[in-house]
Coordinates of C-alpha atoms in Angstrom, one line a residue:
M250 CA 76.8 77.1 108.3
M251 CA 75.3 80.3 109.6
R252 CA 76.8 83.4 108.6
F253 CA 76.7 86.7 110.2
I254 CA 76.4 89.6 107.7
F255 CA 78.1 92.6 109.4
E256 CA 78.7 96.3 108.4
A257 CA 81.6 97.9 107.2
I258 CA 84.2 96.2 110.0
P259 CA 87.3 97.5 108.0
C260 CA 86.7 101.0 107.6
H261 CA 85.4 101.7 111.3
L262 CA 88.8 99.9 112.2
S263 CA 90.4 102.4 109.8
H264 CA 88.6 105.6 111.6
V265 CA 92.1 105.3 113.5
V266 CA 93.9 105.5 110.5
I267 CA 92.1 108.4 109.5
L268 CA 92.1 110.2 112.7
V269 CA 96.0 110.3 112.9
I270 CA 96.6 111.3 109.5
I271 CA 94.2 114.4 109.7
S272 CA 95.8 114.7 113.2
C273 CA 99.3 114.8 111.7
F274 CA 98.6 116.7 108.4
V275 CA 95.9 119.2 108.4
K276 CA 95.7 121.8 111.3
G277 CA 92.6 123.3 111.0
M278 CA 92.2 126.8 108.8
S279 CA 95.7 127.1 107.6
C280 CA 96.6 123.5 106.7
Q281 CA 98.4 124.6 103.6
E282 CA 101.0 126.0 105.8
Q283 CA 101.9 123.2 107.8
N284 CA 105.3 121.3 107.7
V285 CA 105.4 117.8 108.0
G286 CA 107.1 114.6 106.6
K287 CA 110.3 114.5 105.0
N288 CA 111.3 117.5 103.1
N289 CA 109.0 119.5 105.0
E290 CA 106.0 118.9 102.7
S291 CA 102.2 120.0 103.6
V292 CA 98.8 118.4 103.1
P293 CA 96.2 120.0 102.5
A294 CA 93.3 117.4 103.0
I295 CA 92.1 113.8 103.7
F296 CA 89.8 111.9 101.0
V297 CA 88.0 108.5 102.2
F298 CA 86.6 105.7 99.6
G299 CA 85.3 102.5 100.3
D300 CA 82.6 100.8 102.6
S301 CA 81.8 103.6 105.4
I302 CA 82.6 106.9 106.6
V303 CA 84.7 107.9 109.7
D304 CA 82.1 107.5 112.3
T305 CA 82.7 109.5 115.6
A306 CA 83.2 113.2 116.0
E307 CA 86.5 113.4 117.4
I308 CA 89.1 114.4 115.2
F309 CA 91.6 115.9 117.8
G310 CA 89.9 119.1 117.4
V311 CA 90.5 119.6 113.3
K312 CA 87.4 118.7 112.1
D313 CA 84.3 117.4 113.8
I314 CA 84.0 114.6 111.4
L315 CA 85.3 113.8 108.0
P316 CA 82.1 115.0 106.3
P317 CA 80.4 112.9 103.6
Y318 CA 81.0 114.7 100.3
L319 CA 76.9 114.0 99.6
D320 CA 76.4 116.3 102.7
P321 CA 73.8 118.9 101.2
N322 CA 75.0 121.2 103.7
L323 CA 78.8 121.5 103.1
Q324 CA 80.7 124.5 102.8
L325 CA 83.7 125.3 101.1
Q326 CA 86.0 125.2 104.0
E327 CA 85.0 121.8 104.6
L328 CA 85.2 120.5 101.0
L329 CA 88.8 122.0 100.9
T330 CA 90.5 120.2 103.7
G331 CA 88.6 116.7 103.0
V332 CA 85.5 114.8 102.5
S333 CA 84.7 111.1 102.2
F334 CA 83.2 109.4 99.2
A335 CA 82.3 105.9 101.2
S336 CA 79.3 104.2 101.0
G337 CA 78.4 101.8 103.8
G338 CA 78.1 98.3 102.5
A339 CA 80.5 98.7 99.4
G340 CA 83.1 96.4 98.4
Y341 CA 85.5 95.7 95.4
D342 CA 83.3 93.2 94.1
P343 CA 80.7 95.3 92.3
L344 CA 78.3 92.9 93.2
T345 CA 78.7 93.9 97.0
S346 CA 77.8 97.2 96.6
K347 CA 74.9 96.1 94.3
V348 CA 73.3 93.8 97.1
A349 CA 74.0 96.4 99.8
G350 CA 72.4 99.4 97.5
A351 CA 75.9 101.2 98.0
M352 CA 77.7 103.4 96.0
S353 CA 80.5 101.3 93.9
L354 CA 83.9 102.4 93.7
S355 CA 83.3 103.6 90.3
D356 CA 80.4 105.7 91.6
Q357 CA 82.7 106.9 94.2
L358 CA 85.3 107.8 91.3
D359 CA 82.7 109.6 89.5
K360 CA 81.9 111.7 92.5
L361 CA 85.7 112.6 93.1
G362 CA 85.7 114.2 89.5
E363 CA 82.7 116.4 90.5
Y364 CA 84.5 117.3 93.5
Q365 CA 87.4 118.2 91.6
K366 CA 85.4 120.4 89.0
K367 CA 83.9 122.3 92.3
I368 CA 87.0 123.1 93.6
R369 CA 88.8 124.1 90.5
E370 CA 85.8 126.7 90.0
A371 CA 85.9 128.0 93.6
V372 CA 89.7 128.4 94.4
G373 CA 91.2 128.0 90.8
E374 CA 93.0 125.6 88.4
N375 CA 96.7 126.0 90.6
R376 CA 95.2 125.4 93.8
A377 CA 92.8 122.9 92.9
E378 CA 95.8 120.9 91.6
T379 CA 98.0 121.1 94.8
I380 CA 94.6 119.9 96.9
V381 CA 94.3 117.2 94.1
S382 CA 98.2 116.3 93.9
K383 CA 99.0 116.5 97.6
S384 CA 96.3 115.4 99.8
I385 CA 96.2 112.1 101.6
Y386 CA 93.6 109.4 99.8
I387 CA 92.6 106.5 102.3
V388 CA 90.9 103.4 100.3
C389 CA 89.6 101.0 102.7
L390 CA 87.1 98.1 102.1
G391 CA 87.1 94.2 101.5
S392 CA 85.1 92.8 104.5
D393 CA 81.5 92.8 103.1
D394 CA 82.8 91.1 100.0
I395 CA 83.8 88.0 101.9
A396 CA 81.4 88.4 104.6
N397 CA 78.2 89.4 102.9
T398 CA 78.7 88.5 99.1
Y399 CA 81.3 85.7 98.7
L400 CA 79.3 82.4 100.4
P401 CA 75.4 83.4 99.5
F402 CA 76.7 84.8 95.7
R403 CA 79.9 83.9 94.9
Q404 CA 81.1 80.6 96.4
S405 CA 79.6 78.8 93.4
Q406 CA 82.0 80.4 91.0
Y407 CA 85.1 81.0 93.0
D408 CA 86.8 79.4 95.8
I409 CA 88.6 81.7 98.4
P410 CA 91.9 81.9 96.6
S411 CA 90.2 82.7 93.4
Y412 CA 87.8 85.2 94.8
T413 CA 90.6 87.1 96.6
D414 CA 92.2 87.1 93.2
L415 CA 89.1 89.0 91.9
M416 CA 89.1 91.1 94.7
A417 CA 93.1 91.8 94.5
S418 CA 92.7 92.7 90.7
L419 CA 89.5 95.3 91.5
A420 CA 91.9 97.0 93.9
F421 CA 94.4 97.2 91.5
K422 CA 92.1 98.5 88.9
F423 CA 90.6 101.2 91.3
L424 CA 94.2 102.4 92.4
E425 CA 95.3 102.8 89.0
E426 CA 92.1 104.9 88.1
L427 CA 92.6 107.2 91.4
Y428 CA 96.3 107.6 90.1
G429 CA 94.9 108.7 86.8
V430 CA 92.7 111.3 88.3
G431 CA 95.3 113.1 90.0
A432 CA 95.9 111.2 93.5
R433 CA 99.6 110.8 94.4
R434 CA 99.6 110.0 97.9
I435 CA 97.4 107.0 98.9
G436 CA 96.8 104.8 101.8
V437 CA 95.5 101.2 101.6
V438 CA 94.4 99.9 104.4
S439 CA 94.3 96.1 104.9
M440 CA 91.3 94.0 105.7
P441 CA 91.3 93.6 109.6
I442 CA 91.0 90.3 111.8
I443 CA 87.7 90.0 110.9
G444 CA 86.8 86.9 112.6
C445 CA 87.9 87.7 115.9
V446 CA 85.5 90.5 116.4
P447 CA 82.7 89.8 119.3
S448 CA 80.1 89.3 116.9
Q449 CA 82.0 86.5 114.8
R450 CA 82.9 85.0 117.7
T451 CA 79.3 84.6 118.9
V452 CA 78.0 83.3 115.6
E453 CA 81.0 81.0 114.6
G454 CA 83.3 80.4 117.3
G455 CA 81.5 77.7 119.2
I456 CA 80.6 77.4 122.7
N457 CA 84.0 78.7 123.7
R458 CA 83.6 81.6 121.4
A459 CA 86.9 81.4 119.4
C460 CA 87.8 83.5 116.5
S461 CA 86.0 82.2 113.2
D462 CA 89.0 80.9 111.4
F463 CA 87.1 81.2 108.1
E464 CA 87.0 85.1 107.8
N465 CA 90.7 85.3 109.3
Q466 CA 92.1 83.3 106.5
A467 CA 90.2 84.6 103.5
A468 CA 91.6 88.0 105.0
I469 CA 95.2 87.0 105.3
L470 CA 95.1 85.7 102.0
F471 CA 93.6 89.1 100.4
N472 CA 95.9 91.0 102.4
M473 CA 98.8 89.4 100.9
K474 CA 97.6 90.0 97.5
L475 CA 96.8 93.7 98.4
L476 CA 100.4 94.2 99.6
S477 CA 101.8 92.9 96.6
Q478 CA 99.4 95.1 94.4
T479 CA 100.7 98.2 96.1
K480 CA 104.3 97.3 95.5
L481 CA 103.6 96.6 91.9
L482 CA 101.9 100.1 91.6
N483 CA 104.9 101.8 93.6
K484 CA 107.0 100.7 90.7
Q485 CA 104.5 101.6 87.9
F486 CA 104.0 105.0 89.1
P487 CA 107.4 106.1 90.6
D488 CA 106.0 109.7 91.5
A489 CA 103.3 108.1 93.8
R490 CA 103.5 107.0 97.2
I491 CA 100.8 103.9 97.9
V492 CA 101.2 103.3 101.2
Y493 CA 100.0 99.5 102.8
L494 CA 98.3 100.3 106.2
D495 CA 98.3 96.6 108.1
I496 CA 95.3 96.8 110.4
Y497 CA 94.9 93.1 110.7
N498 CA 98.3 92.3 112.7
T499 CA 98.4 95.3 114.4
L500 CA 94.5 94.5 116.0
D501 CA 95.8 90.7 116.2
H502 CA 98.6 91.8 118.1
V503 CA 96.6 93.9 120.7
I504 CA 94.1 91.4 121.1
Q505 CA 96.7 88.3 121.6
N506 CA 98.6 90.8 124.4
P507 CA 95.7 92.9 126.2
A508 CA 97.5 93.0 129.5
Q509 CA 100.4 95.0 127.8
Y510 CA 98.0 97.8 126.9
D511 CA 96.1 97.5 130.1
F512 CA 93.0 95.6 128.4
E513 CA 91.2 93.0 130.1
V514 CA 88.4 91.6 128.0
V515 CA 89.0 90.9 124.5
D516 CA 86.0 88.9 123.2
K517 CA 83.2 90.7 123.9
G518 CA 82.1 94.6 123.9
C519 CA 81.3 96.9 126.8
C520 CA 77.9 97.7 125.6
G521 CA 75.0 95.5 126.5
T522 CA 75.9 91.9 126.5
G523 CA 78.7 92.4 124.4
I524 CA 78.3 89.5 121.9
I525 CA 75.9 90.7 119.2
E526 CA 75.2 94.5 119.9
A527 CA 76.3 96.9 117.8
S528 CA 75.8 100.4 116.5
M529 CA 72.4 101.5 116.8
S530 CA 71.1 98.7 119.4
C531 CA 73.7 100.3 121.5
N532 CA 72.3 103.0 123.3
S533 CA 71.0 104.6 126.4
L534 CA 68.4 101.7 126.9
S535 CA 71.1 99.0 127.0
I536 CA 71.2 96.9 129.8
N537 CA 74.8 95.5 131.3
T538 CA 76.6 98.2 129.6
C539 CA 80.0 98.3 131.7
T540 CA 81.1 101.1 133.7
D541 CA 84.7 101.4 132.3
D542 CA 85.4 100.7 128.6
S543 CA 88.9 101.5 129.0
N544 CA 89.5 97.6 130.2
Y545 CA 87.8 96.3 127.0
I546 CA 89.0 96.3 123.2
F547 CA 85.7 96.4 121.9
W548 CA 83.0 98.7 122.7
D549 CA 80.6 96.8 121.1
S550 CA 80.3 93.6 119.0
Y551 CA 81.9 95.3 116.0
H552 CA 83.9 98.7 116.8
P553 CA 87.0 99.0 119.3
T554 CA 86.6 101.6 122.2
E555 CA 88.1 104.8 121.9
K556 CA 91.6 103.7 124.0
A557 CA 91.6 100.7 121.2
Y558 CA 91.2 103.0 118.4
K559 CA 93.9 105.5 119.6
L560 CA 96.4 102.6 120.3
I561 CA 96.0 101.0 117.1
T562 CA 96.3 104.3 115.2
S563 CA 99.7 105.0 116.9
M564 CA 100.8 101.6 116.1
V565 CA 99.8 101.4 112.6
L566 CA 101.4 104.7 111.6
R567 CA 104.3 105.2 113.9
H568 CA 106.2 104.1 110.7
K569 CA 104.3 104.6 108.1
I570 CA 104.0 108.7 108.1
N571 CA 106.8 109.3 106.2
D572 CA 106.1 106.8 103.6
F573 CA 103.5 109.2 102.3
F574 CA 106.5 111.7 101.1

């Protein structure tokens, strides 16, 4: 059966989570002075780990983008208000990162240690400790493990239940390590409903372009285990707030009820044909691009439109923001 290898779906979707967290918690240059959440606590910065960086320039006037830590032009103020350690193609499974030539989670954690050393030298131990312990850390990956690694490399060793067990155990290990270097407010993003993005409908959905059941069932199984792991970690570390952020059911609800949110098209993107183009293949030369993407859930065959991003953000975090405190 033909498989479609695709890029970092979950973190492109989790873009919406990151945007709202930044919008709610980090306000310009005076982020330490903001009072939010229970007990009027403030959040100085946002950090992202996983398989992709935030990919648009819109963060509600706070930062043009959550910059990659490896940006050689990064200024101190950018460091102090948050960076991304994520690497496109990374996975919980180290083999996923290796095959993609991406930084593994272990590598990303090493970069966090390097970052912490830099800010201690720049702003002193006390302020650095506040940044480390009070910031929000977003962990977002897993789709590439299922879509890109399982069938060609792991299927002979694992069935899907045992492979998702492996992924969940590796997620647990990483979250423990993140806690070990000072993180106390951690948002863990679920795997999305990856079988229903337009590209997967095209490749595996048959003539009617239905959702791909294989990816969706794998995502559901992994998400159940991930949620269980976050509950265990909260018991193990009572001074931490490890928050499960459900992208899967949120996006699924919007796809199943498009008219409720003034969408008309759910199975293809606005760009080009909408069934296979994505990222760089969507550009000013793309023909047949729609004139009004507000009717579409997806901009291209992978990524939601701006309207959908904002909607999903609101739905995911409506009842979750205070869980970080």
